[in-house]
mmCIF file of C-alpha atoms in Angstrom:
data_model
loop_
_atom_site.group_PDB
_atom_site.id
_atom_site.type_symbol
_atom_site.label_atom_id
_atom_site.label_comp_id
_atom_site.label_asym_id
_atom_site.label_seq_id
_atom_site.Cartn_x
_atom_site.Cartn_y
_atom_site.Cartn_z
ATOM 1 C CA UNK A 159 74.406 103.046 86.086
ATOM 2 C CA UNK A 160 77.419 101.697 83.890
ATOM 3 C CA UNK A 161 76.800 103.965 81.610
ATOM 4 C CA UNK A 162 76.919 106.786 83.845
ATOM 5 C CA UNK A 163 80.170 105.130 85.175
ATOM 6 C CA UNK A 164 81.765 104.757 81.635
ATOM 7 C CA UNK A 165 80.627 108.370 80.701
ATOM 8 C CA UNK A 166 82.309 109.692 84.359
ATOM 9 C CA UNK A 167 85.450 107.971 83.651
ATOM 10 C CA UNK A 168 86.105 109.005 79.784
ATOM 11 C CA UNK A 169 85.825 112.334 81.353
ATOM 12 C CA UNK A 170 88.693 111.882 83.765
ATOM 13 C CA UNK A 171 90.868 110.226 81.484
ATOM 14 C CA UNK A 172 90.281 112.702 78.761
ATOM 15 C CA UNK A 173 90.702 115.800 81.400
ATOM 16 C CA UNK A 174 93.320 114.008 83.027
ATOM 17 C CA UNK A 175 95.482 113.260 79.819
ATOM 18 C CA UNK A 176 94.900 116.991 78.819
ATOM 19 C CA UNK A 177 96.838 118.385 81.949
ATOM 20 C CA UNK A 178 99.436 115.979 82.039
ATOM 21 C CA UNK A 179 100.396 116.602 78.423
ATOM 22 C CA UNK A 180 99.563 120.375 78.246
ATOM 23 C CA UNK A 181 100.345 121.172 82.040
ATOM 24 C CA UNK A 182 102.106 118.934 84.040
ATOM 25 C CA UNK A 183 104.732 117.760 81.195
ATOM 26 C CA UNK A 184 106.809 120.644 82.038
ATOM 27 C CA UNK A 185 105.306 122.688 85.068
ATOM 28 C CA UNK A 186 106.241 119.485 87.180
ATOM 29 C CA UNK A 187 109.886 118.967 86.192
ATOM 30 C CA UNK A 188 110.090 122.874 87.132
ATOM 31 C CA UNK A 189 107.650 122.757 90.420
ATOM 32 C CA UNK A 190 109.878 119.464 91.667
ATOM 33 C CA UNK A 191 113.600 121.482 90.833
ATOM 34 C CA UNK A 192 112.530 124.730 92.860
ATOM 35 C CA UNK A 193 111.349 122.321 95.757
ATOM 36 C CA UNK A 194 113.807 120.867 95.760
ATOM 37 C CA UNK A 195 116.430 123.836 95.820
ATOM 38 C CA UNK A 196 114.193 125.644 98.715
ATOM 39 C CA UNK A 197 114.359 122.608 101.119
ATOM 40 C CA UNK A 198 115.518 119.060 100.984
ATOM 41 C CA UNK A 199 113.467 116.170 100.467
ATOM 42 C CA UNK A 200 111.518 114.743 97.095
ATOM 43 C CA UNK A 201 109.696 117.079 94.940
ATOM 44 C CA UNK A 202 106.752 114.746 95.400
ATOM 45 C CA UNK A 203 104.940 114.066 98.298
ATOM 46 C CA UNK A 204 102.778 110.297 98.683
ATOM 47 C CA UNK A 205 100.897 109.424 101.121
ATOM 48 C CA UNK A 206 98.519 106.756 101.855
ATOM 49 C CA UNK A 207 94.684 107.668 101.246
ATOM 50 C CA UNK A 208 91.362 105.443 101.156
ATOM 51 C CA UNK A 209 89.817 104.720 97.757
ATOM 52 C CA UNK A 210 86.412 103.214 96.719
ATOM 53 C CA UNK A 211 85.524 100.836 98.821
ATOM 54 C CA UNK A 212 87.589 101.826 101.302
ATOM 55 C CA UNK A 213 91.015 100.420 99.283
ATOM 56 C CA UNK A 214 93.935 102.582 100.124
ATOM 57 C CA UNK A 215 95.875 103.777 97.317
ATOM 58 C CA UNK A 216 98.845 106.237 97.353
ATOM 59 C CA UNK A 217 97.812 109.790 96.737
ATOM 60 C CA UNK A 218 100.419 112.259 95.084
ATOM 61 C CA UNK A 219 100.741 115.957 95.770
ATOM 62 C CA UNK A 220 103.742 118.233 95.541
ATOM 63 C CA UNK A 221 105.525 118.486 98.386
ATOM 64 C CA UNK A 222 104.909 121.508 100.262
ATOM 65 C CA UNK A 223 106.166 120.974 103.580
ATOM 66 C CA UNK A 224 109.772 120.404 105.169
ATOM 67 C CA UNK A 225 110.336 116.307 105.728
ATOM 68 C CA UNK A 226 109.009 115.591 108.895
ATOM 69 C CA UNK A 227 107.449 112.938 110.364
ATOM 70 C CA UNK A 228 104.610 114.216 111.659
ATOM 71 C CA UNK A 229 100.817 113.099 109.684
ATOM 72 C CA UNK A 230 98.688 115.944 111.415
ATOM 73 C CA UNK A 231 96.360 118.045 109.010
ATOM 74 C CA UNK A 232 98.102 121.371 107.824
ATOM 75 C CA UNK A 233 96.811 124.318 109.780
ATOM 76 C CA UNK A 234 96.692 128.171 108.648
ATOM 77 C CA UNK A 235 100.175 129.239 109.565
ATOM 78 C CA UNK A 236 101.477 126.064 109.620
ATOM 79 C CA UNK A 237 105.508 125.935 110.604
ATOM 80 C CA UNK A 238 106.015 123.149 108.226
ATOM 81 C CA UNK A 239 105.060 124.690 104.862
ATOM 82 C CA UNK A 240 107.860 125.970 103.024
ATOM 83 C CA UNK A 241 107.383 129.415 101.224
ATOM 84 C CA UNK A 242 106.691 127.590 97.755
ATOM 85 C CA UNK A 243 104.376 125.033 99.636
ATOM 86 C CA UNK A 244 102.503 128.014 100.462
ATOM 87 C CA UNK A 245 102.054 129.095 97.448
ATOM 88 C CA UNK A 246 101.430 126.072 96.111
ATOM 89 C CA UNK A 247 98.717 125.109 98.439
ATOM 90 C CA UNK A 248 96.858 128.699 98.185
ATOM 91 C CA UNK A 249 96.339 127.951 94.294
ATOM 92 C CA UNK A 250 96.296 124.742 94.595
ATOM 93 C CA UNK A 251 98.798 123.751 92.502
ATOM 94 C CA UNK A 252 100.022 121.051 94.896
ATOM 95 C CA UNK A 253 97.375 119.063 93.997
ATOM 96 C CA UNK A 254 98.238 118.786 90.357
ATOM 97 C CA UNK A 255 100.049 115.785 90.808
ATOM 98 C CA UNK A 256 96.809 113.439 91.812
ATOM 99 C CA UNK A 257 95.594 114.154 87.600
ATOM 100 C CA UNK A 258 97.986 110.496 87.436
ATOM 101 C CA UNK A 259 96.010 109.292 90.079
ATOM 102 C CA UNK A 260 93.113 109.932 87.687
ATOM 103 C CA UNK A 261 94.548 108.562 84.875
ATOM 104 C CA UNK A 262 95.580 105.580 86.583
ATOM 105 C CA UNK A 263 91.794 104.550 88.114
ATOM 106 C CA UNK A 264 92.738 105.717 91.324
ATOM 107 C CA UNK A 265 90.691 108.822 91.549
ATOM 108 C CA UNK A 266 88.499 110.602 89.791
ATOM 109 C CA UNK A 267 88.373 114.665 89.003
ATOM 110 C CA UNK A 268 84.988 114.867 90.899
ATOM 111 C CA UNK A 269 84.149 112.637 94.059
ATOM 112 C CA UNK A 270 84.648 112.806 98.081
ATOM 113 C CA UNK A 271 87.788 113.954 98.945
ATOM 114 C CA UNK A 272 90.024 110.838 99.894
ATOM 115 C CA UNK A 273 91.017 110.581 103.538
ATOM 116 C CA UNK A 274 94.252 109.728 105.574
ATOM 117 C CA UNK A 275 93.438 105.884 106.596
ATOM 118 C CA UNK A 276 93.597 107.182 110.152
ATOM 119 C CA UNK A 277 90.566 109.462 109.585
ATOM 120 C CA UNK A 278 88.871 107.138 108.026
ATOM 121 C CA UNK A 279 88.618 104.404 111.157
ATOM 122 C CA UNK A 280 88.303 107.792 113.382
ATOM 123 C CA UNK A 281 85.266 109.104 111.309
ATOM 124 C CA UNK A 282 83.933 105.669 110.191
ATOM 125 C CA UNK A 283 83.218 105.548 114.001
ATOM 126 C CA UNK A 284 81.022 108.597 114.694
ATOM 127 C CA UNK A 285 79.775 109.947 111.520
ATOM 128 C CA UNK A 286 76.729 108.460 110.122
ATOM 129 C CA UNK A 287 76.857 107.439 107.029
ATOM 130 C CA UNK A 288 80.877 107.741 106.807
ATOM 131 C CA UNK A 289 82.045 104.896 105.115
ATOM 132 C CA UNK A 290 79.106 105.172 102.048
ATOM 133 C CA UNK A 291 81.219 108.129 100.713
ATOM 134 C CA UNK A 292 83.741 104.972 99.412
ATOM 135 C CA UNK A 293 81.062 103.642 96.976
ATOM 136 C CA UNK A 294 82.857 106.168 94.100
ATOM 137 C CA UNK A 295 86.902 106.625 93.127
ATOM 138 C CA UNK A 296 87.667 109.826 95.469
ATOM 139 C CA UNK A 297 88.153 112.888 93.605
ATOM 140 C CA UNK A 298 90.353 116.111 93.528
ATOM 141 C CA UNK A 299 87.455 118.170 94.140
ATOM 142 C CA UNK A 300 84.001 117.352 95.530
ATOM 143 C CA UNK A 301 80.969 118.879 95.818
ATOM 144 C CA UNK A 302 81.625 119.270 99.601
ATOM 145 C CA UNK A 303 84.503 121.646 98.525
ATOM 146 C CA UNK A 304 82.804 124.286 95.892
ATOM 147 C CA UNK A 305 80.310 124.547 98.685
ATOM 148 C CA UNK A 306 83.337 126.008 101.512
ATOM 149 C CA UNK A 307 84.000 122.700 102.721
ATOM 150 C CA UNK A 308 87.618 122.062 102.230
ATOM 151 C CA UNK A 309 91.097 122.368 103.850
ATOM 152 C CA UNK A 310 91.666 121.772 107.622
ATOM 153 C CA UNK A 311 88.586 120.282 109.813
ATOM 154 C CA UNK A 312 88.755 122.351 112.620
ATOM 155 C CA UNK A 313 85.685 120.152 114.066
ATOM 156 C CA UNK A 314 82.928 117.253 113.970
ATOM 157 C CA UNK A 315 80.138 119.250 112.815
ATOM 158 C CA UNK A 316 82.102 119.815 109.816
ATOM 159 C CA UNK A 317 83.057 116.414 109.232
ATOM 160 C CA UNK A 318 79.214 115.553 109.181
ATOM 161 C CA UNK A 319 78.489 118.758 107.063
ATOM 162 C CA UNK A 320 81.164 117.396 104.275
ATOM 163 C CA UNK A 321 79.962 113.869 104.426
ATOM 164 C CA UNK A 322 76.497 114.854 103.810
ATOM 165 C CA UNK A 323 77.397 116.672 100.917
ATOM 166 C CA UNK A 324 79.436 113.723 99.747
ATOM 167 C CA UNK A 325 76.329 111.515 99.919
ATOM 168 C CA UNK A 326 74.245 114.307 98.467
ATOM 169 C CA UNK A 327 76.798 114.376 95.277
ATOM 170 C CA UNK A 328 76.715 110.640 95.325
ATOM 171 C CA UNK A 329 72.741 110.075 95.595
ATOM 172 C CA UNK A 330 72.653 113.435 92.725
ATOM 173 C CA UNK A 331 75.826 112.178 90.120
ATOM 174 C CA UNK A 332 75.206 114.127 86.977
ATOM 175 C CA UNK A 333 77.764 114.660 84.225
ATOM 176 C CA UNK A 334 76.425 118.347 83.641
ATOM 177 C CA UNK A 335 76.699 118.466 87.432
ATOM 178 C CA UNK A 336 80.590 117.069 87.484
ATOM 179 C CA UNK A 337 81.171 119.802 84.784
ATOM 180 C CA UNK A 338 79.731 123.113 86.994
ATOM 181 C CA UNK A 339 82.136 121.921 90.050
ATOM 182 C CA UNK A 340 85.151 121.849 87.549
ATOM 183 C CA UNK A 341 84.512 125.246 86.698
ATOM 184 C CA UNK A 342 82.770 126.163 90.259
ATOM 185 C CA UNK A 343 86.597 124.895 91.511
ATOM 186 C CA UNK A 344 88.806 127.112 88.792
ATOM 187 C CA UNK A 345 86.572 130.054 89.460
ATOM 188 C CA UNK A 346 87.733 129.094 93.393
ATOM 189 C CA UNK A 347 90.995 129.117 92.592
ATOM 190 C CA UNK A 348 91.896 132.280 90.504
ATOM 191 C CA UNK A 349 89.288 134.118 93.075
ATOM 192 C CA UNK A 350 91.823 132.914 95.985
ATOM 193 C CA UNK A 351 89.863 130.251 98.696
ATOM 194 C CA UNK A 352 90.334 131.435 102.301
ATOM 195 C CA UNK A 353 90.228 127.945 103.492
ATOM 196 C CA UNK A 354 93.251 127.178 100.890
ATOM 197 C CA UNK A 355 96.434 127.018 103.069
#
């Protein structure tokens, strides 16, 4: 099991140290100056999200909403989402940001989705199994998300359906397996994901 656990996390730093150097080390000095200039607020957006074992941790995206002070899932049409955040969140590039997460121990590139601490406590309550999805670092994709699972949950059968998935990953952890949901997600994203908004 550590070694499984020292192979998954040479991954993510070496993946994670690729795209910040390669990627990130000028697309987000560009991404957070046309943000910026569209509406005002930071180019980065943090918010708190729970971890493994359930230890919150700040969670970067860009910012692709207005400022507002509302925390309610983004929906398809969404007022808040600025023209670039729409963009952004279609390709995903708005996620970009959470490769320092990785590098820093906070996440990992595969794993359960992390939560808003408020859906944690809600779905910690009435889905079975809930809170075992926190025995791994949470992860920019999942295996809950190459299989349609991602974006806004509309409702609790598809809170169960993702969590199941998350335990199936967990119980199933391969490093081949981590590999075909990279590439399952990049094939995702140039393809265009309907649930992506």
């Amino acid at each position: 099991m550590n070694k499984n656990r020292t192979l998954k996390r040479l991954l993510d730093i070496l993946l994670s140290l690729a795209v910040i150097i390669f990627v990130l080390s000028w697309l987000l000095p560009l991404l957070v100056i046309i943000i910026k200039m569209e509406s005002a607020g930071p180019g980065i957006f943090k918010q708190e999200r729970s971890g493994r074992n359930n230890k919150p941790f700040w969670c970067y995206k860009f910012r692709s909403m207005r400022v507002n002070n509302s925390n309610a899932q983004a929906i398809k049409g969404d007022f808040r989402t600025t023209r670039m955040g729409a963009f952004m969140r279609r390709t995903s590039i708005d996620e970009l940001p959470q490769f320092f997460n990785v590098l820093f121990g906070e996440m990992s590139i595969v794993g359960p989705r992390p939560h808003m601490l408020k859906h944690t406590e809600e779905y910690s309550l009435t889905v079975d199994q809930y809170m075992d999805r926190h025995f791994l670092r949470p992860g920019i994709t999942g295996w809950a998300q190459v299989n349609g699972y991602r974006g806004e949950i509309r409702d609790h059968e598809q809170i169960i359906r993702r969590t199941e998935y998350d335990i199936w990953y967990i119980e199933n952890w391969t490093i081949t397996g981590d590999i075909r949901i990279i590439i399952n997600t990049i094939v995702s994203v140039v393809k265009g994901d309907e649930n992506a908004y």
